[in-house]
Amino acid sequence: MKIKKILNNNAAIVVEDNQEKIVIGSGIAFNKGKNDLINRNKIDKLFVMKNDNHAEQLLPQISVEHMALTQEIIQHAEDSLQVKLNPHIFIALADHLSFAIERYENGIFIKNKLLSEIRILYKKEFDIGIWAINYIEDKIGIRMPIDEAAFIALHLHTASVPSGNLQVSLRQTSIINEIIHIIQDYFSIHLEEGGLSYERLITHLRYTLYRTDETMERTMDEEMLIMVRKKFPASYNCAETIAEHLFQQHGLLLSTEEIGYITIHIERLRSRKG
């Protein structure tokens, strides 16, 4: 494993078996030069580069301290979730945390508009995000708001699923946020986030969007669908409004069965007020 390029004292691009890889570890490239061998015992993180200069550009800008924080958070996440995260999360999360810490040091705070949805959709990852902001405060004395836990949760979720894509996760969560606002505006109500019915609606919408993206269909007995439409006309009309919004704004087509299921969730939410 020979060094091709040193990124900083703790990171380098190496070549092994005709593949370019990035290795990360404390002092792994200190006093090293091109074509020098890497001590494998010092490697904390290794991943294969996929013809992407992104990591090569970002790593030199991230401090050793922030890399160490990232590594600990990832390790805690893998232990908690009992899953091996996509190694590319290291660069993405380290870059995110480094920039976030810099913002907070300068008194710049960013609200996460998808906080409520993320807290429900990715509960385990969100709990790890809470652990992470507490860990960061303990290590460097910077207290991040709960919004940051939600940002971290999204990164963790994306890295924990096959073919995870952060933009897809963000898109689905954002669409769910739009749907919640449609329901609130339609009935002029405020939905309580902590209620069981609210959580069930959010979870159902998540799988609805997944089925739509994967062109999967869910069936509902025709007689049941007619009964739902007649018994809950206001909620059904709201569900149709949601379906129209999804088609017009996102090109997503909901089946009448999905509209029926959403109707039931909306009605339960209205009747139990979350």
mmCIF file of C-alpha atoms in Angstrom:
data_model
loop_
_atom_site.group_PDB
_atom_site.id
_atom_site.type_symbol
_atom_site.label_atom_id
_atom_site.label_comp_id
_atom_site.label_asym_id
_atom_site.label_seq_id
_atom_site.Cartn_x
_atom_site.Cartn_y
_atom_site.Cartn_z
ATOM 1 C CA MET A 1 0.000 0.000 0.000
ATOM 2 C CA LYS A 2 1.920 3.012 -1.331
ATOM 3 C CA ILE A 3 1.130 6.680 -0.854
ATOM 4 C CA LYS A 4 0.020 8.483 -3.999
ATOM 5 C CA LYS A 5 -0.875 11.790 -2.359
ATOM 6 C CA ILE A 6 -0.784 13.132 1.191
ATOM 7 C CA LEU A 7 -3.949 15.019 2.149
ATOM 8 C CA ASN A 8 -2.784 15.942 5.651
ATOM 9 C CA ASN A 9 -0.905 14.276 8.521
ATOM 10 C CA ASN A 10 -3.904 12.037 9.179
ATOM 11 C CA ALA A 11 -5.127 11.186 5.692
ATOM 12 C CA ALA A 12 -3.631 10.066 2.406
ATOM 13 C CA ILE A 13 -4.552 8.625 -0.951
ATOM 14 C CA VAL A 14 -2.878 5.267 -1.503
ATOM 15 C CA VAL A 15 -2.720 2.702 -4.274
ATOM 16 C CA GLU A 16 -3.299 -0.977 -3.594
ATOM 17 C CA ASP A 17 -4.142 -3.683 -6.133
ATOM 18 C CA ASN A 18 -4.408 -0.984 -8.801
ATOM 19 C CA GLN A 19 -7.137 0.733 -6.784
ATOM 20 C CA GLU A 20 -7.004 4.196 -5.284
ATOM 21 C CA LYS A 21 -8.070 4.302 -1.648
ATOM 22 C CA ILE A 22 -8.228 6.872 1.093
ATOM 23 C CA VAL A 23 -6.746 5.882 4.433
ATOM 24 C CA ILE A 24 -7.352 7.830 7.614
ATOM 25 C CA GLY A 25 -5.647 7.483 10.979
ATOM 26 C CA SER A 26 -3.889 9.573 13.583
ATOM 27 C CA GLY A 27 -0.470 10.592 12.230
ATOM 28 C CA ILE A 28 -0.707 8.037 9.433
ATOM 29 C CA ALA A 29 1.000 10.322 6.883
ATOM 30 C CA PHE A 30 3.263 12.251 9.259
ATOM 31 C CA ASN A 31 6.803 12.547 7.856
ATOM 32 C CA LYS A 32 5.749 10.462 4.854
ATOM 33 C CA GLY A 33 6.211 11.134 1.154
ATOM 34 C CA LYS A 34 4.971 9.910 -2.187
ATOM 35 C CA ASN A 35 5.532 6.148 -2.729
ATOM 36 C CA ASP A 36 6.219 5.566 0.964
ATOM 37 C CA LEU A 37 4.488 2.575 2.532
ATOM 38 C CA ILE A 38 1.594 3.001 4.963
ATOM 39 C CA ASN A 39 1.632 1.328 8.360
ATOM 40 C CA ARG A 40 -1.578 -0.717 8.321
ATOM 41 C CA ASN A 41 -1.751 -0.712 12.106
ATOM 42 C CA LYS A 42 -2.405 3.045 12.002
ATOM 43 C CA ILE A 43 -5.397 2.802 9.646
ATOM 44 C CA ASP A 44 -8.668 3.777 11.352
ATOM 45 C CA LYS A 45 -10.763 4.167 8.196
ATOM 46 C CA LEU A 46 -10.283 3.034 4.628
ATOM 47 C CA PHE A 47 -12.485 3.305 1.584
ATOM 48 C CA VAL A 48 -12.155 2.906 -2.159
ATOM 49 C CA MET A 49 -12.336 6.040 -4.280
ATOM 50 C CA LYS A 50 -14.859 5.859 -7.102
ATOM 51 C CA ASN A 51 -13.385 8.308 -9.605
ATOM 52 C CA ASP A 52 -14.459 11.146 -7.333
ATOM 53 C CA ASN A 53 -12.229 14.089 -6.444
ATOM 54 C CA HIS A 54 -14.709 15.267 -3.805
ATOM 55 C CA ALA A 55 -13.014 13.524 -0.892
ATOM 56 C CA GLU A 56 -9.560 14.561 -2.093
ATOM 57 C CA GLN A 57 -10.648 18.187 -2.038
ATOM 58 C CA LEU A 58 -12.503 18.089 1.288
ATOM 59 C CA LEU A 59 -10.245 16.110 3.613
ATOM 60 C CA PRO A 60 -7.351 18.595 3.789
ATOM 61 C CA GLN A 61 -9.838 21.227 5.019
ATOM 62 C CA ILE A 62 -11.155 19.138 7.922
ATOM 63 C CA SER A 63 -9.306 19.312 11.230
ATOM 64 C CA VAL A 64 -7.967 16.223 12.986
ATOM 65 C CA GLU A 65 -10.276 17.012 15.913
ATOM 66 C CA HIS A 66 -13.355 17.009 13.707
ATOM 67 C CA MET A 67 -12.253 13.791 12.011
ATOM 68 C CA ALA A 68 -11.913 12.155 15.421
ATOM 69 C CA LEU A 69 -15.398 13.321 16.448
ATOM 70 C CA THR A 70 -16.812 11.930 13.223
ATOM 71 C CA GLN A 71 -15.104 8.590 13.680
ATOM 72 C CA GLU A 72 -16.471 8.207 17.219
ATOM 73 C CA ILE A 73 -20.013 9.110 16.124
ATOM 74 C CA ILE A 74 -19.883 6.602 13.265
ATOM 75 C CA GLN A 75 -18.552 3.881 15.565
ATOM 76 C CA HIS A 76 -21.310 4.575 18.093
ATOM 77 C CA ALA A 77 -23.908 4.492 15.293
ATOM 78 C CA GLU A 78 -22.644 1.170 13.947
ATOM 79 C CA ASP A 79 -22.701 -0.335 17.434
ATOM 80 C CA SER A 80 -26.200 0.991 18.145
ATOM 81 C CA LEU A 81 -27.754 0.119 14.788
ATOM 82 C CA GLN A 82 -25.893 -3.186 14.490
ATOM 83 C CA VAL A 83 -25.053 -2.392 10.892
ATOM 84 C CA LYS A 84 -21.935 -1.499 8.937
ATOM 85 C CA LEU A 85 -22.442 1.976 7.513
ATOM 86 C CA ASN A 86 -21.393 2.877 3.991
ATOM 87 C CA PRO A 87 -17.771 4.049 4.426
ATOM 88 C CA HIS A 88 -18.443 7.152 2.366
ATOM 89 C CA ILE A 89 -20.390 8.562 5.304
ATOM 90 C CA PHE A 90 -17.060 9.482 6.887
ATOM 91 C CA ILE A 91 -16.330 12.210 4.338
ATOM 92 C CA ALA A 92 -19.928 13.437 4.131
ATOM 93 C CA LEU A 93 -20.475 13.569 7.888
ATOM 94 C CA ALA A 94 -17.024 14.977 8.683
ATOM 95 C CA ASP A 95 -17.575 17.761 6.160
ATOM 96 C CA HIS A 96 -21.034 18.468 7.533
ATOM 97 C CA LEU A 97 -19.920 18.517 11.172
ATOM 98 C CA SER A 98 -16.857 20.622 10.470
ATOM 99 C CA PHE A 99 -18.941 23.255 8.699
ATOM 100 C CA ALA A 100 -21.680 23.086 11.351
ATOM 101 C CA ILE A 101 -19.184 23.564 14.192
ATOM 102 C CA GLU A 102 -17.686 26.536 12.364
ATOM 103 C CA ARG A 103 -21.160 28.067 12.004
ATOM 104 C CA TYR A 104 -22.012 27.618 15.676
ATOM 105 C CA GLU A 105 -18.662 29.082 16.722
ATOM 106 C CA ASN A 106 -19.676 32.175 14.765
ATOM 107 C CA GLY A 107 -23.158 32.294 16.250
ATOM 108 C CA ILE A 108 -24.909 31.146 13.070
ATOM 109 C CA PHE A 109 -27.788 28.740 13.729
ATOM 110 C CA ILE A 110 -29.768 26.904 11.042
ATOM 111 C CA LYS A 111 -33.241 25.543 11.755
ATOM 112 C CA ASN A 112 -34.053 22.097 10.438
ATOM 113 C CA LYS A 113 -37.523 22.453 8.937
ATOM 114 C CA LEU A 114 -37.868 18.669 8.773
ATOM 115 C CA LEU A 115 -37.079 18.099 12.468
ATOM 116 C CA SER A 116 -40.512 16.730 13.387
ATOM 117 C CA GLU A 117 -40.622 14.281 10.492
ATOM 118 C CA ILE A 118 -37.032 13.071 10.943
ATOM 119 C CA ARG A 119 -37.596 12.507 14.662
ATOM 120 C CA ILE A 120 -40.410 10.063 13.811
ATOM 121 C CA LEU A 121 -39.201 8.504 10.549
ATOM 122 C CA TYR A 122 -35.669 7.785 11.713
ATOM 123 C CA LYS A 123 -36.093 7.422 15.469
ATOM 124 C CA LYS A 124 -33.029 5.249 16.116
ATOM 125 C CA GLU A 125 -30.810 7.491 14.012
ATOM 126 C CA PHE A 126 -32.263 10.579 15.697
ATOM 127 C CA ASP A 127 -31.461 9.143 19.136
ATOM 128 C CA ILE A 128 -27.876 8.660 17.945
ATOM 129 C CA GLY A 129 -27.921 12.264 16.719
ATOM 130 C CA ILE A 130 -28.861 13.363 20.249
ATOM 131 C CA TRP A 131 -25.978 11.285 21.594
ATOM 132 C CA ALA A 132 -23.693 12.923 19.033
ATOM 133 C CA ILE A 133 -24.495 16.524 19.977
ATOM 134 C CA ASN A 134 -23.978 15.643 23.640
ATOM 135 C CA TYR A 135 -20.669 13.968 22.762
ATOM 136 C CA ILE A 136 -19.543 17.019 20.767
ATOM 137 C CA GLU A 137 -20.370 19.297 23.688
ATOM 138 C CA ASP A 138 -18.431 17.050 26.054
ATOM 139 C CA LYS A 139 -15.371 16.986 23.792
ATOM 140 C CA ILE A 140 -15.119 20.544 22.474
ATOM 141 C CA GLY A 141 -17.561 22.543 24.587
ATOM 142 C CA ILE A 142 -19.928 23.535 21.779
ATOM 143 C CA ARG A 143 -23.633 22.966 22.417
ATOM 144 C CA MET A 144 -25.528 22.343 19.211
ATOM 145 C CA PRO A 145 -29.333 22.604 19.046
ATOM 146 C CA ILE A 146 -31.582 19.601 18.540
ATOM 147 C CA ASP A 147 -31.882 20.547 14.849
ATOM 148 C CA GLU A 148 -28.337 19.271 14.372
ATOM 149 C CA ALA A 149 -29.327 15.843 15.728
ATOM 150 C CA ALA A 150 -31.838 15.631 12.876
ATOM 151 C CA PHE A 151 -29.212 16.549 10.262
ATOM 152 C CA ILE A 152 -26.905 13.844 11.641
ATOM 153 C CA ALA A 153 -29.800 11.343 11.641
ATOM 154 C CA LEU A 154 -30.357 11.874 7.917
ATOM 155 C CA HIS A 155 -26.705 11.161 7.161
ATOM 156 C CA LEU A 156 -26.816 8.007 9.292
ATOM 157 C CA HIS A 157 -30.031 6.749 7.695
ATOM 158 C CA THR A 158 -28.665 7.282 4.199
ATOM 159 C CA ALA A 159 -25.489 5.356 5.045
ATOM 160 C CA SER A 160 -27.371 2.478 6.683
ATOM 161 C CA VAL A 161 -29.555 1.417 3.761
ATOM 162 C CA PRO A 162 -28.495 -0.230 0.494
ATOM 163 C CA SER A 163 -27.970 2.313 -2.278
ATOM 164 C CA GLY A 164 -28.610 5.079 0.250
ATOM 165 C CA ASN A 165 -28.939 8.537 -1.252
ATOM 166 C CA LEU A 166 -29.096 11.631 0.944
ATOM 167 C CA GLN A 167 -31.009 13.621 -1.675
ATOM 168 C CA VAL A 168 -33.695 10.918 -1.900
ATOM 169 C CA SER A 169 -34.076 10.852 1.894
ATOM 170 C CA LEU A 170 -34.306 14.640 1.988
ATOM 171 C CA ARG A 171 -36.831 14.684 -0.846
ATOM 172 C CA GLN A 172 -39.128 12.132 0.780
ATOM 173 C CA THR A 173 -38.938 13.838 4.170
ATOM 174 C CA SER A 174 -39.598 17.233 2.590
ATOM 175 C CA ILE A 175 -42.643 15.890 0.721
ATOM 176 C CA ILE A 176 -44.044 14.482 3.976
ATOM 177 C CA ASN A 177 -43.577 17.919 5.530
ATOM 178 C CA GLU A 178 -45.577 19.425 2.635
ATOM 179 C CA ILE A 179 -48.371 16.893 3.175
ATOM 180 C CA ILE A 180 -48.597 17.732 6.889
ATOM 181 C CA HIS A 181 -48.948 21.413 5.996
ATOM 182 C CA ILE A 182 -51.688 20.604 3.459
ATOM 183 C CA ILE A 183 -53.680 18.758 6.135
ATOM 184 C CA GLN A 184 -53.225 21.571 8.643
ATOM 185 C CA ASP A 185 -54.253 24.232 6.130
ATOM 186 C CA TYR A 186 -57.173 22.189 4.801
ATOM 187 C CA PHE A 187 -58.784 21.785 8.232
ATOM 188 C CA SER A 188 -57.286 24.905 9.869
ATOM 189 C CA ILE A 189 -55.846 22.792 12.664
ATOM 190 C CA HIS A 190 -52.465 22.282 14.295
ATOM 191 C CA LEU A 191 -51.340 18.673 14.434
ATOM 192 C CA GLU A 192 -49.686 17.630 17.688
ATOM 193 C CA GLU A 193 -46.352 16.002 16.902
ATOM 194 C CA GLY A 194 -46.219 13.659 19.881
ATOM 195 C CA GLY A 195 -49.463 11.806 19.235
ATOM 196 C CA LEU A 196 -49.600 8.168 18.183
ATOM 197 C CA SER A 197 -51.947 8.953 15.284
ATOM 198 C CA TYR A 198 -49.518 11.601 14.037
ATOM 199 C CA GLU A 199 -46.625 9.133 14.133
ATOM 200 C CA ARG A 200 -48.703 6.507 12.318
ATOM 201 C CA LEU A 201 -49.569 9.002 9.581
ATOM 202 C CA ILE A 202 -45.918 10.003 9.120
ATOM 203 C CA THR A 203 -44.835 6.362 8.950
ATOM 204 C CA HIS A 204 -47.606 5.502 6.473
ATOM 205 C CA LEU A 205 -46.662 8.437 4.242
ATOM 206 C CA ARG A 206 -43.059 7.283 4.249
ATOM 207 C CA TYR A 207 -44.032 3.853 2.915
ATOM 208 C CA THR A 208 -46.523 5.401 0.512
ATOM 209 C CA LEU A 209 -43.718 7.421 -1.084
ATOM 210 C CA TYR A 210 -41.476 4.353 -1.112
ATOM 211 C CA ARG A 211 -44.135 2.300 -2.879
ATOM 212 C CA THR A 212 -44.722 5.113 -5.358
ATOM 213 C CA ASP A 213 -41.010 5.440 -6.141
ATOM 214 C CA GLU A 214 -40.737 1.667 -6.562
ATOM 215 C CA THR A 215 -44.018 1.486 -8.569
ATOM 216 C CA MET A 216 -45.495 -0.921 -6.007
ATOM 217 C CA GLU A 217 -49.242 -1.036 -5.463
ATOM 218 C CA ARG A 218 -51.264 -1.529 -2.293
ATOM 219 C CA THR A 219 -54.755 -2.947 -2.566
ATOM 220 C CA MET A 220 -57.965 -2.033 -0.759
ATOM 221 C CA ASP A 221 -61.270 -3.837 -1.171
ATOM 222 C CA GLU A 222 -63.550 -1.804 -3.483
ATOM 223 C CA GLU A 223 -66.458 -1.919 -1.045
ATOM 224 C CA MET A 224 -64.155 -0.691 1.726
ATOM 225 C CA LEU A 225 -62.956 2.165 -0.477
ATOM 226 C CA ILE A 226 -66.561 3.226 -1.209
ATOM 227 C CA MET A 227 -67.391 3.079 2.484
ATOM 228 C CA VAL A 228 -64.332 5.185 3.408
ATOM 229 C CA ARG A 229 -65.225 7.804 0.806
ATOM 230 C CA LYS A 230 -68.839 8.034 2.027
ATOM 231 C CA LYS A 231 -68.124 7.897 5.745
ATOM 232 C CA PHE A 232 -65.205 10.361 5.760
ATOM 233 C CA PRO A 233 -65.908 12.803 2.896
ATOM 234 C CA ALA A 234 -63.853 15.707 4.300
ATOM 235 C CA SER A 235 -60.801 13.558 4.981
ATOM 236 C CA TYR A 236 -61.190 11.882 1.583
ATOM 237 C CA ASN A 237 -61.313 15.262 -0.173
ATOM 238 C CA CYS A 238 -58.200 16.283 1.724
ATOM 239 C CA ALA A 239 -56.462 13.069 0.638
ATOM 240 C CA GLU A 240 -57.423 13.834 -2.963
ATOM 241 C CA THR A 241 -55.942 17.320 -2.554
ATOM 242 C CA ILE A 242 -52.724 15.695 -1.354
ATOM 243 C CA ALA A 243 -52.727 13.340 -4.341
ATOM 244 C CA GLU A 244 -53.191 16.259 -6.728
ATOM 245 C CA HIS A 245 -50.327 18.147 -5.071
ATOM 246 C CA LEU A 246 -48.009 15.152 -5.347
ATOM 247 C CA PHE A 247 -48.806 14.740 -9.019
ATOM 248 C CA GLN A 248 -48.563 18.430 -9.937
ATOM 249 C CA GLN A 249 -45.463 19.256 -7.876
ATOM 250 C CA HIS A 250 -43.535 15.977 -7.875
ATOM 251 C CA GLY A 251 -44.911 13.837 -10.688
ATOM 252 C CA LEU A 252 -46.053 11.159 -8.223
ATOM 253 C CA LEU A 253 -49.291 9.324 -8.988
ATOM 254 C CA LEU A 254 -51.210 7.856 -6.051
ATOM 255 C CA SER A 255 -53.648 5.037 -6.632
ATOM 256 C CA THR A 256 -57.228 5.328 -5.342
ATOM 257 C CA GLU A 257 -56.307 2.659 -2.792
ATOM 258 C CA GLU A 258 -53.474 4.791 -1.410
ATOM 259 C CA ILE A 259 -55.842 7.756 -1.240
ATOM 260 C CA GLY A 260 -58.211 5.566 0.757
ATOM 261 C CA TYR A 261 -55.527 4.569 3.255
ATOM 262 C CA ILE A 262 -54.385 8.173 3.666
ATOM 263 C CA THR A 263 -58.031 9.120 4.273
ATOM 264 C CA ILE A 264 -58.237 6.679 7.182
ATOM 265 C CA HIS A 265 -55.088 8.080 8.754
ATOM 266 C CA ILE A 266 -56.282 11.667 8.344
ATOM 267 C CA GLU A 267 -59.655 10.844 9.881
ATOM 268 C CA ARG A 268 -58.047 9.083 12.827
ATOM 269 C CA LEU A 269 -55.760 12.056 13.334
ATOM 270 C CA ARG A 270 -58.650 14.534 13.223
ATOM 271 C CA SER A 271 -60.918 12.535 15.508
ATOM 272 C CA ARG A 272 -58.223 11.855 18.100
ATOM 273 C CA LYS A 273 -56.492 15.226 17.631
ATOM 274 C CA GLY A 274 -53.058 13.528 17.440
#
